[in-house]
PDB file of C-alpha atoms in Angstrom:
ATOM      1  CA  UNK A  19      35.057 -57.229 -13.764  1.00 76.00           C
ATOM      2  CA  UNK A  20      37.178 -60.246 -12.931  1.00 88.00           C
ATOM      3  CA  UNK A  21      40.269 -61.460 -13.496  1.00 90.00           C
ATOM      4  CA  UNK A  22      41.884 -64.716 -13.513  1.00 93.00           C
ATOM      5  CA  UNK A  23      45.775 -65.018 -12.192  1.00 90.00           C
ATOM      6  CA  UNK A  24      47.951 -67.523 -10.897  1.00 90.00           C
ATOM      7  CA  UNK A  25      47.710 -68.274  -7.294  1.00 85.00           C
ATOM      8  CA  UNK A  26      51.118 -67.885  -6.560  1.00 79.00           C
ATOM      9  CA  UNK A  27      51.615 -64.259  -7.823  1.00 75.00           C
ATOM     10  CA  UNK A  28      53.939 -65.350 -10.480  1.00 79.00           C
ATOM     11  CA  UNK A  29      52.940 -63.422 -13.746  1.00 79.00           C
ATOM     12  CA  UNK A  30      50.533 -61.055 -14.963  1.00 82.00           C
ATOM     13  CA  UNK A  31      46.514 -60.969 -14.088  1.00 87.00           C
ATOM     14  CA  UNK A  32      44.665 -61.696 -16.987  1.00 91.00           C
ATOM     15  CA  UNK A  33      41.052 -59.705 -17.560  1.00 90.00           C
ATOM     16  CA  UNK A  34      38.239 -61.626 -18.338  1.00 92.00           C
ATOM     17  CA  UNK A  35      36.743 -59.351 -20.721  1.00 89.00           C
ATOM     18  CA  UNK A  36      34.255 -60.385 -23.994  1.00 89.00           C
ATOM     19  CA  UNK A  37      34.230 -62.904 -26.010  1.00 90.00           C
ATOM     20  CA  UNK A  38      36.684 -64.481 -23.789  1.00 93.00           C
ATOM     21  CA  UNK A  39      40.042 -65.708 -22.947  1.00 94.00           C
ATOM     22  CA  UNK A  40      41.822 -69.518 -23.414  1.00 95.00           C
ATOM     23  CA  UNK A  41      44.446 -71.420 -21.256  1.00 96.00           C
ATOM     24  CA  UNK A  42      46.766 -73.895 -22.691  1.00 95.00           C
ATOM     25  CA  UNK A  43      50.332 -75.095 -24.046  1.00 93.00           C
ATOM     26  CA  UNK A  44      52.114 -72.084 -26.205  1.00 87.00           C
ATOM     27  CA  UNK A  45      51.912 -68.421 -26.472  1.00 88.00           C
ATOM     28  CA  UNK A  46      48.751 -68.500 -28.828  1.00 88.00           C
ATOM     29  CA  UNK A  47      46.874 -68.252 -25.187  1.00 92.00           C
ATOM     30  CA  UNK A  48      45.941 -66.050 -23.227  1.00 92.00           C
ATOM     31  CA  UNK A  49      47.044 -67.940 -20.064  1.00 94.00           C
ATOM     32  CA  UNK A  50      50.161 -70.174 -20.849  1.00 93.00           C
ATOM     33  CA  UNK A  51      50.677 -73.492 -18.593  1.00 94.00           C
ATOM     34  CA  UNK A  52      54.179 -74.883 -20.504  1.00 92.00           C
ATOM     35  CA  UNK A  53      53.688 -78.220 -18.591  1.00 93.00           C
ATOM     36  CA  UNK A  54      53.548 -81.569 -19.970  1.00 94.00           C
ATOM     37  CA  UNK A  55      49.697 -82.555 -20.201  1.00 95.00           C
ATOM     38  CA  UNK A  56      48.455 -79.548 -21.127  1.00 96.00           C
ATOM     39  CA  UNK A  57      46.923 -79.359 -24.741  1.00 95.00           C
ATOM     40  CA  UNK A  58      47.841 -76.529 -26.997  1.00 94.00           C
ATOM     41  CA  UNK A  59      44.501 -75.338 -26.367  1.00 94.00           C
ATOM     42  CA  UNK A  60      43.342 -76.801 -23.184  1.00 97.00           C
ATOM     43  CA  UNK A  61      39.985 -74.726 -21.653  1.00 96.00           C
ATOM     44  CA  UNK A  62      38.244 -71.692 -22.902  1.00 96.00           C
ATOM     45  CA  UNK A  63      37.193 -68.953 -21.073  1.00 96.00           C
ATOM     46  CA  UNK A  64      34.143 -67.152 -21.846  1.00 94.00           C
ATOM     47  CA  UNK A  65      32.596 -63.822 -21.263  1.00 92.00           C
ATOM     48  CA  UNK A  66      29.076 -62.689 -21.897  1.00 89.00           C
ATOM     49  CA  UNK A  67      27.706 -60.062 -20.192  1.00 82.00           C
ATOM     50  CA  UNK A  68      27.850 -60.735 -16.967  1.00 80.00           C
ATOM     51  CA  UNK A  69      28.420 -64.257 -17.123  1.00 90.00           C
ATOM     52  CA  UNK A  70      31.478 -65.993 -17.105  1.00 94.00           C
ATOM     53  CA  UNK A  71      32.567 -69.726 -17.848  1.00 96.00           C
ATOM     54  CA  UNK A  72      34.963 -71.892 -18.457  1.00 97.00           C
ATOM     55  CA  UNK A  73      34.756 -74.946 -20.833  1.00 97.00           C
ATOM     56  CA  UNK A  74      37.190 -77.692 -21.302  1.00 96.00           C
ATOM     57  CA  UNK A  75      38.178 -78.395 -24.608  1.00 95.00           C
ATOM     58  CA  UNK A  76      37.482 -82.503 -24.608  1.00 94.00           C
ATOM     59  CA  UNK A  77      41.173 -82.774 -22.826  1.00 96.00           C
ATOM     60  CA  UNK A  78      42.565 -85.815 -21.550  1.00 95.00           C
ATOM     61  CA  UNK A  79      43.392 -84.728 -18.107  1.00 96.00           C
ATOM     62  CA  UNK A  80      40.530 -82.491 -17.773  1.00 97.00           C
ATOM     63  CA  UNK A  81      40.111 -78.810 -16.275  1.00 97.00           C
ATOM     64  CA  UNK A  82      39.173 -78.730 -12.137  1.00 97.00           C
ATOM     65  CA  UNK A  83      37.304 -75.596 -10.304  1.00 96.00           C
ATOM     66  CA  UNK A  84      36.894 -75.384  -7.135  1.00 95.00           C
ATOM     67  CA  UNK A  85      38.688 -79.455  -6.908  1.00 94.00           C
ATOM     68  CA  UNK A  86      36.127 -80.979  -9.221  1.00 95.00           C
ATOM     69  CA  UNK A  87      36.677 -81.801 -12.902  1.00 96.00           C
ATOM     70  CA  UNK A  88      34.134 -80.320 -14.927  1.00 96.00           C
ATOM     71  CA  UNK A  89      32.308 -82.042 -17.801  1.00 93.00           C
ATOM     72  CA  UNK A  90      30.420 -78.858 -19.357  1.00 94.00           C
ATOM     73  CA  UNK A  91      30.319 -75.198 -18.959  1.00 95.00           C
ATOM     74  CA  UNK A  92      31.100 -73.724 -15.576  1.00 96.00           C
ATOM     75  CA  UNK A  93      30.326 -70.331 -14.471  1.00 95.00           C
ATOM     76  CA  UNK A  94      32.945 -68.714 -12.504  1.00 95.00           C
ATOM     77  CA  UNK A  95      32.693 -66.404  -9.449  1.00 90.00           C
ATOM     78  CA  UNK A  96      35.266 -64.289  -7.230  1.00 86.00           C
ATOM     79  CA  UNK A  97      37.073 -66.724  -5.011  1.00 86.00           C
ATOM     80  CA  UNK A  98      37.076 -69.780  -7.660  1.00 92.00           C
ATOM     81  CA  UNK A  99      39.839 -71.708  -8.178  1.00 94.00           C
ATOM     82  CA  UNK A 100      40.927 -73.452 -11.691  1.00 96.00           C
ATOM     83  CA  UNK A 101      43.374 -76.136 -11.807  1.00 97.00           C
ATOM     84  CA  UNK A 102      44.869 -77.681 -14.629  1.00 97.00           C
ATOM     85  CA  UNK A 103      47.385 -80.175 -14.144  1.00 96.00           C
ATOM     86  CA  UNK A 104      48.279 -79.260 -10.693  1.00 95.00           C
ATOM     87  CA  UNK A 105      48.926 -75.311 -11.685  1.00 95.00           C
ATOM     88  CA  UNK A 106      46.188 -73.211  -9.375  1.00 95.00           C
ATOM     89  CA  UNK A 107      44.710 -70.428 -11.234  1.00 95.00           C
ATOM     90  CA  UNK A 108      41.925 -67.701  -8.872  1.00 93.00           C
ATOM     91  CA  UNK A 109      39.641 -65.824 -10.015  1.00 91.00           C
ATOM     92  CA  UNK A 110      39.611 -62.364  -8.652  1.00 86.00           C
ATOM     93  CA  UNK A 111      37.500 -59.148  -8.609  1.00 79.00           C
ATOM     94  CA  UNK A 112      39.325 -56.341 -10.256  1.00 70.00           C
ATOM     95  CA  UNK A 113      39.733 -53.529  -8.218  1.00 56.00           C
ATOM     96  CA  UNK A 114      37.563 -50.403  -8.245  1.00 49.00           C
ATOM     97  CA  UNK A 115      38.870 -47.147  -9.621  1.00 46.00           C
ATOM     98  CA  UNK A 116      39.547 -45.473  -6.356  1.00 41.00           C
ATOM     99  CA  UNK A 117      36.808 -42.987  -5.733  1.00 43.00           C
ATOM    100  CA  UNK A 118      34.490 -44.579  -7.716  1.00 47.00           C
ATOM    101  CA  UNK A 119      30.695 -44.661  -6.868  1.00 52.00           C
ATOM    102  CA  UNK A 120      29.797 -47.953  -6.457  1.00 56.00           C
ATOM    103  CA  UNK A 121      26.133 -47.620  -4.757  1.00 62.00           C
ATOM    104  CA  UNK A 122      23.202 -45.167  -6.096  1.00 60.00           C
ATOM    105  CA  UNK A 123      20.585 -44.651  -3.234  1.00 56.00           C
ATOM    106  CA  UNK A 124      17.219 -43.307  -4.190  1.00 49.00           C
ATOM    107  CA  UNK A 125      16.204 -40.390  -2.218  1.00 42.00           C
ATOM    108  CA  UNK A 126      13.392 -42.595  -0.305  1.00 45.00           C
ATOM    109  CA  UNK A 127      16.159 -44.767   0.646  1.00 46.00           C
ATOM    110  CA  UNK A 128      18.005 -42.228   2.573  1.00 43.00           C
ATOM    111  CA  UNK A 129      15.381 -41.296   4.898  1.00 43.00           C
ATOM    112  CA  UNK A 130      16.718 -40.403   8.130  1.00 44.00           C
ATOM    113  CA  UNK A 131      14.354 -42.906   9.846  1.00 42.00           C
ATOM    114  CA  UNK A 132      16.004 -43.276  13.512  1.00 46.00           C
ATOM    115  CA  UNK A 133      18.333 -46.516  15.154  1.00 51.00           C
ATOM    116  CA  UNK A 134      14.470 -48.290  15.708  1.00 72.00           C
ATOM    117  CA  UNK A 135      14.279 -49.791  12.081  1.00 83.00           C
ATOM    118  CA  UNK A 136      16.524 -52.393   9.866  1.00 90.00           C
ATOM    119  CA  UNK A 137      19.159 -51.303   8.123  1.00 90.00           C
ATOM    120  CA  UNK A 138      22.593 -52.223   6.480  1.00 90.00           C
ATOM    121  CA  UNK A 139      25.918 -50.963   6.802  1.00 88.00           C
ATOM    122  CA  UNK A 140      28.055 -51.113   3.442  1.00 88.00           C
ATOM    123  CA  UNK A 141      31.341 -53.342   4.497  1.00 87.00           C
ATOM    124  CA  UNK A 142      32.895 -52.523   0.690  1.00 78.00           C
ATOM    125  CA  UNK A 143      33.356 -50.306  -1.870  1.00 71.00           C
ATOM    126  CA  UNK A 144      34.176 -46.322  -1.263  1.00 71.00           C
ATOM    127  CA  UNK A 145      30.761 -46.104   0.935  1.00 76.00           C
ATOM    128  CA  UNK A 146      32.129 -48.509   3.315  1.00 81.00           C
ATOM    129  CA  UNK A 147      30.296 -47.634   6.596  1.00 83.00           C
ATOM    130  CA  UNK A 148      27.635 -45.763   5.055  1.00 83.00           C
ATOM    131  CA  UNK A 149      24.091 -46.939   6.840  1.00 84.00           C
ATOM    132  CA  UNK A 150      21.149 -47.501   4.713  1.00 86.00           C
ATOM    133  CA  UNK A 151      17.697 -47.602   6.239  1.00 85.00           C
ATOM    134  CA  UNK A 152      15.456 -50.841   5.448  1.00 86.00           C
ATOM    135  CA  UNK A 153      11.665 -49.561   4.174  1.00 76.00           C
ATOM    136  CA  UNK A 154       8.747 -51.696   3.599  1.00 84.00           C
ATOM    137  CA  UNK A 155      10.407 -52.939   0.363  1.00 88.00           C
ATOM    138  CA  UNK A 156      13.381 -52.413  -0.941  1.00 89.00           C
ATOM    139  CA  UNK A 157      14.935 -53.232  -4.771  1.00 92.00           C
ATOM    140  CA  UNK A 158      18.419 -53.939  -5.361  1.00 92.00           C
ATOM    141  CA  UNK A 159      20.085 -54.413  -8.708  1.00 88.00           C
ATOM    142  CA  UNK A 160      21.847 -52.735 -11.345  1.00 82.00           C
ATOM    143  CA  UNK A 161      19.104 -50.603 -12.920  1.00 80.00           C
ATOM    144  CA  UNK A 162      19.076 -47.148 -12.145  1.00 75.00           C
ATOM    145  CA  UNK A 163      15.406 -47.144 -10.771  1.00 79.00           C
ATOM    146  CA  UNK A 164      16.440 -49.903  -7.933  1.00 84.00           C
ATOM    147  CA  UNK A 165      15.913 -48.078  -4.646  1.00 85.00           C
ATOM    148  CA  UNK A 166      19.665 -49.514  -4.086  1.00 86.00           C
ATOM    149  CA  UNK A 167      21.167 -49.146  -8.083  1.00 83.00           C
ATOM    150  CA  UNK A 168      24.461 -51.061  -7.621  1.00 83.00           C
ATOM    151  CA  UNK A 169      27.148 -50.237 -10.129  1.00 78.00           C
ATOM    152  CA  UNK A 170      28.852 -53.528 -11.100  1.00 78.00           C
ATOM    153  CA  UNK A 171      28.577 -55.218 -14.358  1.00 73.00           C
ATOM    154  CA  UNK A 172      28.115 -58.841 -12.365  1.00 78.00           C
ATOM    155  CA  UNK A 173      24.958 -57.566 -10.884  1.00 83.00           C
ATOM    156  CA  UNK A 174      21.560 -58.315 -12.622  1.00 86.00           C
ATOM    157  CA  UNK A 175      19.495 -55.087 -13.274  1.00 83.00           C
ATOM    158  CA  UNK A 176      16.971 -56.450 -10.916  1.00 89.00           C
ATOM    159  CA  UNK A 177      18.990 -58.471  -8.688  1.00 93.00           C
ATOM    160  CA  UNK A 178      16.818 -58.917  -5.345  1.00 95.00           C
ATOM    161  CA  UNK A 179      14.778 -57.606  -3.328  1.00 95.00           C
ATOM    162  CA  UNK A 180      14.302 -56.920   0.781  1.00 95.00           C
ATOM    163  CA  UNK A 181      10.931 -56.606   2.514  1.00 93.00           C
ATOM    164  CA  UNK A 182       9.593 -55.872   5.602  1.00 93.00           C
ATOM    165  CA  UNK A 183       7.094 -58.670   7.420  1.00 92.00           C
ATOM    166  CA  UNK A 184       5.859 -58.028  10.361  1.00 90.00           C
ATOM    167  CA  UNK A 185       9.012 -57.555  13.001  1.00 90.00           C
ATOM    168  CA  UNK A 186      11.338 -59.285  10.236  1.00 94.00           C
ATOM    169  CA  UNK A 187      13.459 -58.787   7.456  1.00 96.00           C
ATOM    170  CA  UNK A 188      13.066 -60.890   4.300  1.00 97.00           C
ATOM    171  CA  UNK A 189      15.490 -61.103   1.358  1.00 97.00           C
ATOM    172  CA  UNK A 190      14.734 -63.300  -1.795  1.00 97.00           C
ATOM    173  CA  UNK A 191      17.098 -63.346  -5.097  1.00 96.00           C
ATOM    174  CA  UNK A 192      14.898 -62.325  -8.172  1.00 94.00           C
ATOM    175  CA  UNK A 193      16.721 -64.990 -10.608  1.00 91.00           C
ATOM    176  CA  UNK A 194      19.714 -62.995 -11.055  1.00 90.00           C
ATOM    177  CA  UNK A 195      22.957 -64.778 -13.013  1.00 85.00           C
ATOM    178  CA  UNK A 196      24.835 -64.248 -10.455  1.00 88.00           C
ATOM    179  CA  UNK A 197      23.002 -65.268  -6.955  1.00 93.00           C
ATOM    180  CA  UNK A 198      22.442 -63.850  -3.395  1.00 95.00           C
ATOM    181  CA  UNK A 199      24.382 -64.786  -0.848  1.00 96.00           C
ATOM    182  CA  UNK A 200      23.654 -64.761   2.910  1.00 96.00           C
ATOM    183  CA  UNK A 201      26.887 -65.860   5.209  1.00 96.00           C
ATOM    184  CA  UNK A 202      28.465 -66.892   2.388  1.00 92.00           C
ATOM    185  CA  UNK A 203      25.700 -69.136   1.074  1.00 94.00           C
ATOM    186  CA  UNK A 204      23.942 -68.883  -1.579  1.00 94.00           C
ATOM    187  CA  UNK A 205      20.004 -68.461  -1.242  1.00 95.00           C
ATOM    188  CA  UNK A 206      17.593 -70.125  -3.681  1.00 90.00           C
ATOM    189  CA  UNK A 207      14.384 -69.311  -1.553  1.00 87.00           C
ATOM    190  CA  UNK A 208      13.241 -66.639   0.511  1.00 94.00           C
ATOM    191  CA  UNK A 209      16.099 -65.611   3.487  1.00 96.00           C
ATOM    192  CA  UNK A 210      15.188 -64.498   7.203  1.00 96.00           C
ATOM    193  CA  UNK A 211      18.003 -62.120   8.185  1.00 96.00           C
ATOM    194  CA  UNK A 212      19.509 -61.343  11.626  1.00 95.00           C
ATOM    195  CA  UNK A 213      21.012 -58.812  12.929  1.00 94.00           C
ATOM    196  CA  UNK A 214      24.755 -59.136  11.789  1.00 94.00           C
ATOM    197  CA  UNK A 215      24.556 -61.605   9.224  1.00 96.00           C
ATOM    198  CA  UNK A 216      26.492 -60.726   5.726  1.00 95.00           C
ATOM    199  CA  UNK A 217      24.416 -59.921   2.710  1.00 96.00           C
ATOM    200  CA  UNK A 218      26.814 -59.987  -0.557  1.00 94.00           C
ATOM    201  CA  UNK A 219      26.110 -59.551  -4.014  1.00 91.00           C
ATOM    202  CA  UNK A 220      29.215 -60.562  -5.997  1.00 84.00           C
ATOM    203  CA  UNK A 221      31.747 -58.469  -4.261  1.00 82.00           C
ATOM    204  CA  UNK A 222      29.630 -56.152  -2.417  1.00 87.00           C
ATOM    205  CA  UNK A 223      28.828 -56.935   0.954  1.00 90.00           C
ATOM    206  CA  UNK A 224      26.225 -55.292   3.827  1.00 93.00           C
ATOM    207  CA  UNK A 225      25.835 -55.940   7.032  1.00 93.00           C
ATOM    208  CA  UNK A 226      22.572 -56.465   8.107  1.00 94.00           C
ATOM    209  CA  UNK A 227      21.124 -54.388  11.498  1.00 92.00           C
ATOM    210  CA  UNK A 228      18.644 -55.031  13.410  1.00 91.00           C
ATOM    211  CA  UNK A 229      16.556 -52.069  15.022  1.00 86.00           C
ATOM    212  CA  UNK A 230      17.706 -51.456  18.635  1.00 68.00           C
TER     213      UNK A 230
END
């Protein structure tokens, strides 16, 4: 789940939970900016499934994320940042109950298959460190029946998917809402990994091992 908050800590989060949220000029809003250019109801927020955007509301100084003004609806991802009229507002991931499964591992998948195969290494969430073994093909996504079932609402149920050519390892993003990312960039084609690079999906990141 996210959450949207002012960068400079003052007040409280804000969840970004269905239908949605607004920002504007007077406590109607969910997320008050009492500053002069800001409509009474500026930009809307909203939330469905596991898609979030942010509309502006045909104001005259406009709503920014990530620096640029936005004519339309804009999804929104962990790490964006809204502006209007100079006030900074981030979007955050809300933090996992603590002890909370986040990763589901078919039995196949946790095949004790040796140091001389790919792998990844969890880098978040309560499995942090745990090593998962690369087969000839591997699905990752939401859905229970994904040899890696991830447990956050931002995932797609089939998300993407990992395979095994020859001595290399292939990943390729299955049209989720959300993207796969690869060093922080996000794919839109078939992805050769290498041993260390960072394979995220929303907020959950592997690192990617090579066989030694």
């Amino acid at each position: 789940m996210l959450k949207i908050q002012y960068e400079d800590g003052n007040g409280t989060p804000v969840e970004l939970v269905a239908p949605g949220k607004t920002i504007g000029h007077g406590v109607a809003n969910d997320i008050v900016i009492d500053k002069d250019g800001v409509n009474g109801f500026h930009a809307d927020i909203q939330v469905d499934g596991d898609v979030v955007s942010i509309t502006d509301i045909n104001t005259a100084t406009g709503t920014m994320v990530n620096g640029e003004k936005i004519s339309g609806p804009t999804t929104l991802r962990a790490g964006d940042v809204v502006t209007v009229q100079g006030i900074r507002l981030e979007i955050v991931e809300a933090a996992a109950p603590v002890g909370g499964r986040t990763l589901v591992l078919s039995g196949t998948t946790l095949l004790e298959l040796g140091s001389d195969t790919w792998s990844l290494v969890a880098d978040s969430g309560p499995e942090k460190g745990q090593v998962i073994p690369i087969m000839e093909r591997l699905e990752i996504g939401r859905a229970l029946d994904c040899d890696i079932s991830i447990l956050e609402p931002s995932l797609s149920r089939k998300h993407a998917e990992l395979h095994l050519i020859g001595d290399d390892l292939v990943v390729m993003d299955l049209g989720s809402v959300n993207g796969t990312w690869v060093n922080a960039e996000k794919i839109d084609a078939e992805v050769k990994l290498k041993d260390g690079d960072v394979l995220q999906f929303d907020r959950i990141k592997f690192i990617v091992s090579s066989p030694t």
